[in-house]
Amino acid sequence: MNETEKLPLSAFMPHHPSSNPHAPFTATAGKKNKDFKKKIELFQVINALETIFDPEIPVNIYDLGLIYDIKLLAANDINIKMSLTAPGCPVAGEMPGQVADTIAKIPDVGLINVELVWEPAWTKDRMSEDAKMALEIY
């Protein structure tokens, strides 16, 4: 096995934000927020995610099941793990940034970190029932 075969999928992403090819592909937005007035609620994050649509599939990324984990942290910081429908997705290098920027618009939000993950691989089983109906997948 050569060195290239040992690299994670994130190393092959366009515009990888790190000079370390083993570093996870992440996007950040917002800033540390010590003066927030109200704690961010999970439904606010989900509502924001539901406004972001996959460019090739007319369904939002939350209902597609691309959001694997949302962690609400102290000072309204948020960590998100997400995937894409396929590693070759044309917006692979842009989607995590779009997610971070959209979440950053929530009032009183702190620092947002969005990590693109490939394990477990996305499958249509992760889709909501609404998404399956919209795409006529039964």
PDB file of C-alpha atoms in Angstrom:
ATOM      1  CA  MET A   1       0.000   0.000   0.000  1.00  0.00           C
ATOM      2  CA  ASN A   2       1.481   3.351  -0.993  1.00  0.00           C
ATOM      3  CA  GLU A   3       1.175   6.634   0.948  1.00  0.00           C
ATOM      4  CA  THR A   4      -1.735   7.910  -1.164  1.00  0.00           C
ATOM      5  CA  GLU A   5      -3.774   4.791  -0.435  1.00  0.00           C
ATOM      6  CA  LYS A   6      -3.393   5.468   3.292  1.00  0.00           C
ATOM      7  CA  LEU A   7      -4.901   8.971   3.106  1.00  0.00           C
ATOM      8  CA  PRO A   8      -8.491   9.553   4.278  1.00  0.00           C
ATOM      9  CA  LEU A   9     -11.142  10.654   1.781  1.00  0.00           C
ATOM     10  CA  SER A  10     -10.982  14.183   3.209  1.00  0.00           C
ATOM     11  CA  ALA A  11      -7.462  14.533   1.805  1.00  0.00           C
ATOM     12  CA  PHE A  12      -8.876  14.412  -1.710  1.00  0.00           C
ATOM     13  CA  MET A  13     -11.461  17.126  -1.152  1.00  0.00           C
ATOM     14  CA  PRO A  14     -11.049  20.293  -3.196  1.00  0.00           C
ATOM     15  CA  HIS A  15      -9.715  23.179  -1.121  1.00  0.00           C
ATOM     16  CA  HIS A  16      -8.846  21.005   1.883  1.00  0.00           C
ATOM     17  CA  PRO A  17      -8.500  23.619   4.655  1.00  0.00           C
ATOM     18  CA  SER A  18      -5.421  22.039   6.223  1.00  0.00           C
ATOM     19  CA  SER A  19      -1.926  21.374   4.973  1.00  0.00           C
ATOM     20  CA  ASN A  20      -2.141  18.067   6.882  1.00  0.00           C
ATOM     21  CA  PRO A  21      -3.894  15.570   4.566  1.00  0.00           C
ATOM     22  CA  HIS A  22      -4.864  13.450   7.599  1.00  0.00           C
ATOM     23  CA  ALA A  23      -6.719  16.346   9.239  1.00  0.00           C
ATOM     24  CA  PRO A  24     -10.507  16.116   9.037  1.00  0.00           C
ATOM     25  CA  PHE A  25     -12.258  18.328   6.507  1.00  0.00           C
ATOM     26  CA  THR A  26     -13.888  21.044   8.623  1.00  0.00           C
ATOM     27  CA  ALA A  27     -15.491  24.416   8.181  1.00  0.00           C
ATOM     28  CA  THR A  28     -15.975  27.039  10.867  1.00  0.00           C
ATOM     29  CA  ALA A  29     -18.064  30.151  11.269  1.00  0.00           C
ATOM     30  CA  GLY A  30     -19.142  32.436  14.065  1.00  0.00           C
ATOM     31  CA  LYS A  31     -16.985  33.330  17.020  1.00  0.00           C
ATOM     32  CA  LYS A  32     -16.691  32.632  20.712  1.00  0.00           C
ATOM     33  CA  ASN A  33     -19.656  34.219  22.422  1.00  0.00           C
ATOM     34  CA  LYS A  34     -19.387  35.001  26.128  1.00  0.00           C
ATOM     35  CA  ASP A  35     -22.240  37.514  26.154  1.00  0.00           C
ATOM     36  CA  PHE A  36     -25.131  35.464  24.789  1.00  0.00           C
ATOM     37  CA  LYS A  37     -28.571  36.236  26.143  1.00  0.00           C
ATOM     38  CA  LYS A  38     -30.390  33.005  25.335  1.00  0.00           C
ATOM     39  CA  LYS A  39     -29.263  29.388  25.025  1.00  0.00           C
ATOM     40  CA  ILE A  40     -29.539  27.963  21.503  1.00  0.00           C
ATOM     41  CA  GLU A  41     -32.111  25.174  21.202  1.00  0.00           C
ATOM     42  CA  LEU A  42     -31.741  22.110  18.979  1.00  0.00           C
ATOM     43  CA  PHE A  43     -34.880  22.981  16.996  1.00  0.00           C
ATOM     44  CA  GLN A  44     -33.260  26.288  15.934  1.00  0.00           C
ATOM     45  CA  VAL A  45     -30.306  24.435  14.447  1.00  0.00           C
ATOM     46  CA  ILE A  46     -32.573  21.909  12.721  1.00  0.00           C
ATOM     47  CA  ASN A  47     -34.752  24.700  11.303  1.00  0.00           C
ATOM     48  CA  ALA A  48     -31.651  26.362   9.854  1.00  0.00           C
ATOM     49  CA  LEU A  49     -30.407  23.076   8.379  1.00  0.00           C
ATOM     50  CA  GLU A  50     -33.769  22.523   6.708  1.00  0.00           C
ATOM     51  CA  THR A  51     -33.155  25.647   4.602  1.00  0.00           C
ATOM     52  CA  ILE A  52     -30.085  24.092   2.918  1.00  0.00           C
ATOM     53  CA  PHE A  53     -30.827  21.919  -0.086  1.00  0.00           C
ATOM     54  CA  ASP A  54     -28.667  19.399  -1.867  1.00  0.00           C
ATOM     55  CA  PRO A  55     -27.965  20.936  -5.295  1.00  0.00           C
ATOM     56  CA  GLU A  56     -28.728  17.710  -7.145  1.00  0.00           C
ATOM     57  CA  ILE A  57     -31.627  16.410  -5.062  1.00  0.00           C
ATOM     58  CA  PRO A  58     -34.605  18.666  -4.243  1.00  0.00           C
ATOM     59  CA  VAL A  59     -34.571  17.763  -0.546  1.00  0.00           C
ATOM     60  CA  ASN A  60     -32.966  19.582   2.379  1.00  0.00           C
ATOM     61  CA  ILE A  61     -29.803  18.130   3.895  1.00  0.00           C
ATOM     62  CA  TYR A  62     -31.435  17.389   7.242  1.00  0.00           C
ATOM     63  CA  ASP A  63     -34.221  15.263   5.731  1.00  0.00           C
ATOM     64  CA  LEU A  64     -31.687  13.606   3.417  1.00  0.00           C
ATOM     65  CA  GLY A  65     -29.966  12.323   6.540  1.00  0.00           C
ATOM     66  CA  LEU A  66     -26.669  14.079   5.809  1.00  0.00           C
ATOM     67  CA  ILE A  67     -26.473  15.461   9.349  1.00  0.00           C
ATOM     68  CA  TYR A  68     -25.016  12.742  11.553  1.00  0.00           C
ATOM     69  CA  ASP A  69     -24.568  14.609  14.832  1.00  0.00           C
ATOM     70  CA  ILE A  70     -25.358  18.002  16.375  1.00  0.00           C
ATOM     71  CA  LYS A  71     -23.724  18.925  19.663  1.00  0.00           C
ATOM     72  CA  LEU A  72     -24.833  22.059  21.492  1.00  0.00           C
ATOM     73  CA  LEU A  73     -21.937  23.164  23.682  1.00  0.00           C
ATOM     74  CA  ALA A  74     -21.240  25.834  26.288  1.00  0.00           C
ATOM     75  CA  ALA A  75     -21.471  29.480  25.191  1.00  0.00           C
ATOM     76  CA  ASN A  76     -23.745  28.419  22.291  1.00  0.00           C
ATOM     77  CA  ASP A  77     -20.898  26.794  20.368  1.00  0.00           C
ATOM     78  CA  ILE A  78     -22.105  24.062  18.011  1.00  0.00           C
ATOM     79  CA  ASN A  79     -20.308  21.029  16.572  1.00  0.00           C
ATOM     80  CA  ILE A  80     -21.865  19.249  13.624  1.00  0.00           C
ATOM     81  CA  LYS A  81     -20.815  16.072  11.862  1.00  0.00           C
ATOM     82  CA  MET A  82     -22.206  15.646   8.388  1.00  0.00           C
ATOM     83  CA  SER A  83     -21.702  13.564   5.294  1.00  0.00           C
ATOM     84  CA  LEU A  84     -22.603  13.806   1.642  1.00  0.00           C
ATOM     85  CA  THR A  85     -24.494  11.407  -0.581  1.00  0.00           C
ATOM     86  CA  ALA A  86     -21.215  10.527  -2.338  1.00  0.00           C
ATOM     87  CA  PRO A  87     -17.540  11.515  -2.017  1.00  0.00           C
ATOM     88  CA  GLY A  88     -17.598  12.801  -5.597  1.00  0.00           C
ATOM     89  CA  CYS A  89     -20.381  15.278  -4.827  1.00  0.00           C
ATOM     90  CA  PRO A  90     -19.672  18.503  -6.758  1.00  0.00           C
ATOM     91  CA  VAL A  91     -20.251  20.672  -3.666  1.00  0.00           C
ATOM     92  CA  ALA A  92     -18.130  18.551  -1.331  1.00  0.00           C
ATOM     93  CA  GLY A  93     -15.707  21.389  -0.696  1.00  0.00           C
ATOM     94  CA  GLU A  94     -18.468  23.969  -0.217  1.00  0.00           C
ATOM     95  CA  MET A  95     -21.277  22.266   1.698  1.00  0.00           C
ATOM     96  CA  PRO A  96     -19.682  22.247   5.185  1.00  0.00           C
ATOM     97  CA  GLY A  97     -18.967  25.976   4.846  1.00  0.00           C
ATOM     98  CA  GLN A  98     -22.527  26.637   3.744  1.00  0.00           C
ATOM     99  CA  VAL A  99     -23.796  24.722   6.774  1.00  0.00           C
ATOM    100  CA  ALA A 100     -21.504  26.652   9.149  1.00  0.00           C
ATOM    101  CA  ASP A 101     -22.469  30.016   7.610  1.00  0.00           C
ATOM    102  CA  THR A 102     -26.189  29.224   7.810  1.00  0.00           C
ATOM    103  CA  ILE A 103     -25.988  28.168  11.468  1.00  0.00           C
ATOM    104  CA  ALA A 104     -23.948  31.310  12.233  1.00  0.00           C
ATOM    105  CA  LYS A 105     -27.036  33.403  11.381  1.00  0.00           C
ATOM    106  CA  ILE A 106     -28.899  32.124  14.455  1.00  0.00           C
ATOM    107  CA  PRO A 107     -29.011  34.934  17.048  1.00  0.00           C
ATOM    108  CA  ASP A 108     -26.611  34.479  19.986  1.00  0.00           C
ATOM    109  CA  VAL A 109     -24.794  31.551  18.353  1.00  0.00           C
ATOM    110  CA  GLY A 110     -21.139  31.044  19.188  1.00  0.00           C
ATOM    111  CA  LEU A 111     -18.455  29.199  17.255  1.00  0.00           C
ATOM    112  CA  ILE A 112     -19.667  26.623  14.736  1.00  0.00           C
ATOM    113  CA  ASN A 113     -17.527  23.680  13.608  1.00  0.00           C
ATOM    114  CA  VAL A 114     -18.789  21.445  10.820  1.00  0.00           C
ATOM    115  CA  GLU A 115     -16.836  18.267  10.162  1.00  0.00           C
ATOM    116  CA  LEU A 116     -17.323  16.245   7.005  1.00  0.00           C
ATOM    117  CA  VAL A 117     -17.233  12.515   7.775  1.00  0.00           C
ATOM    118  CA  TRP A 118     -17.464   9.454   5.562  1.00  0.00           C
ATOM    119  CA  GLU A 119     -18.003   6.771   8.187  1.00  0.00           C
ATOM    120  CA  PRO A 120     -20.572   5.428   8.317  1.00  0.00           C
ATOM    121  CA  ALA A 121     -21.259   5.846   4.623  1.00  0.00           C
ATOM    122  CA  TRP A 122     -24.521   7.595   3.766  1.00  0.00           C
ATOM    123  CA  THR A 123     -27.346   5.403   2.500  1.00  0.00           C
ATOM    124  CA  LYS A 124     -30.939   6.174   1.561  1.00  0.00           C
ATOM    125  CA  ASP A 125     -31.980   4.513   4.824  1.00  0.00           C
ATOM    126  CA  ARG A 126     -30.858   7.702   6.617  1.00  0.00           C
ATOM    127  CA  MET A 127     -33.527   9.744   4.793  1.00  0.00           C
ATOM    128  CA  SER A 128     -36.671  10.916   6.562  1.00  0.00           C
ATOM    129  CA  GLU A 129     -40.016   9.530   5.447  1.00  0.00           C
ATOM    130  CA  ASP A 130     -40.837  12.950   3.935  1.00  0.00           C
ATOM    131  CA  ALA A 131     -37.656  12.853   1.841  1.00  0.00           C
ATOM    132  CA  LYS A 132     -38.407   9.321   0.671  1.00  0.00           C
ATOM    133  CA  MET A 133     -41.918  10.347  -0.350  1.00  0.00           C
ATOM    134  CA  ALA A 134     -40.648  13.452  -2.169  1.00  0.00           C
ATOM    135  CA  LEU A 135     -38.203  11.323  -4.142  1.00  0.00           C
ATOM    136  CA  GLU A 136     -40.645   8.434  -4.542  1.00  0.00           C
ATOM    137  CA  ILE A 137     -38.383   5.998  -2.720  1.00  0.00           C
ATOM    138  CA  TYR A 138     -40.383   3.336  -0.943  1.00  0.00           C
TER     139      TYR A 138
END
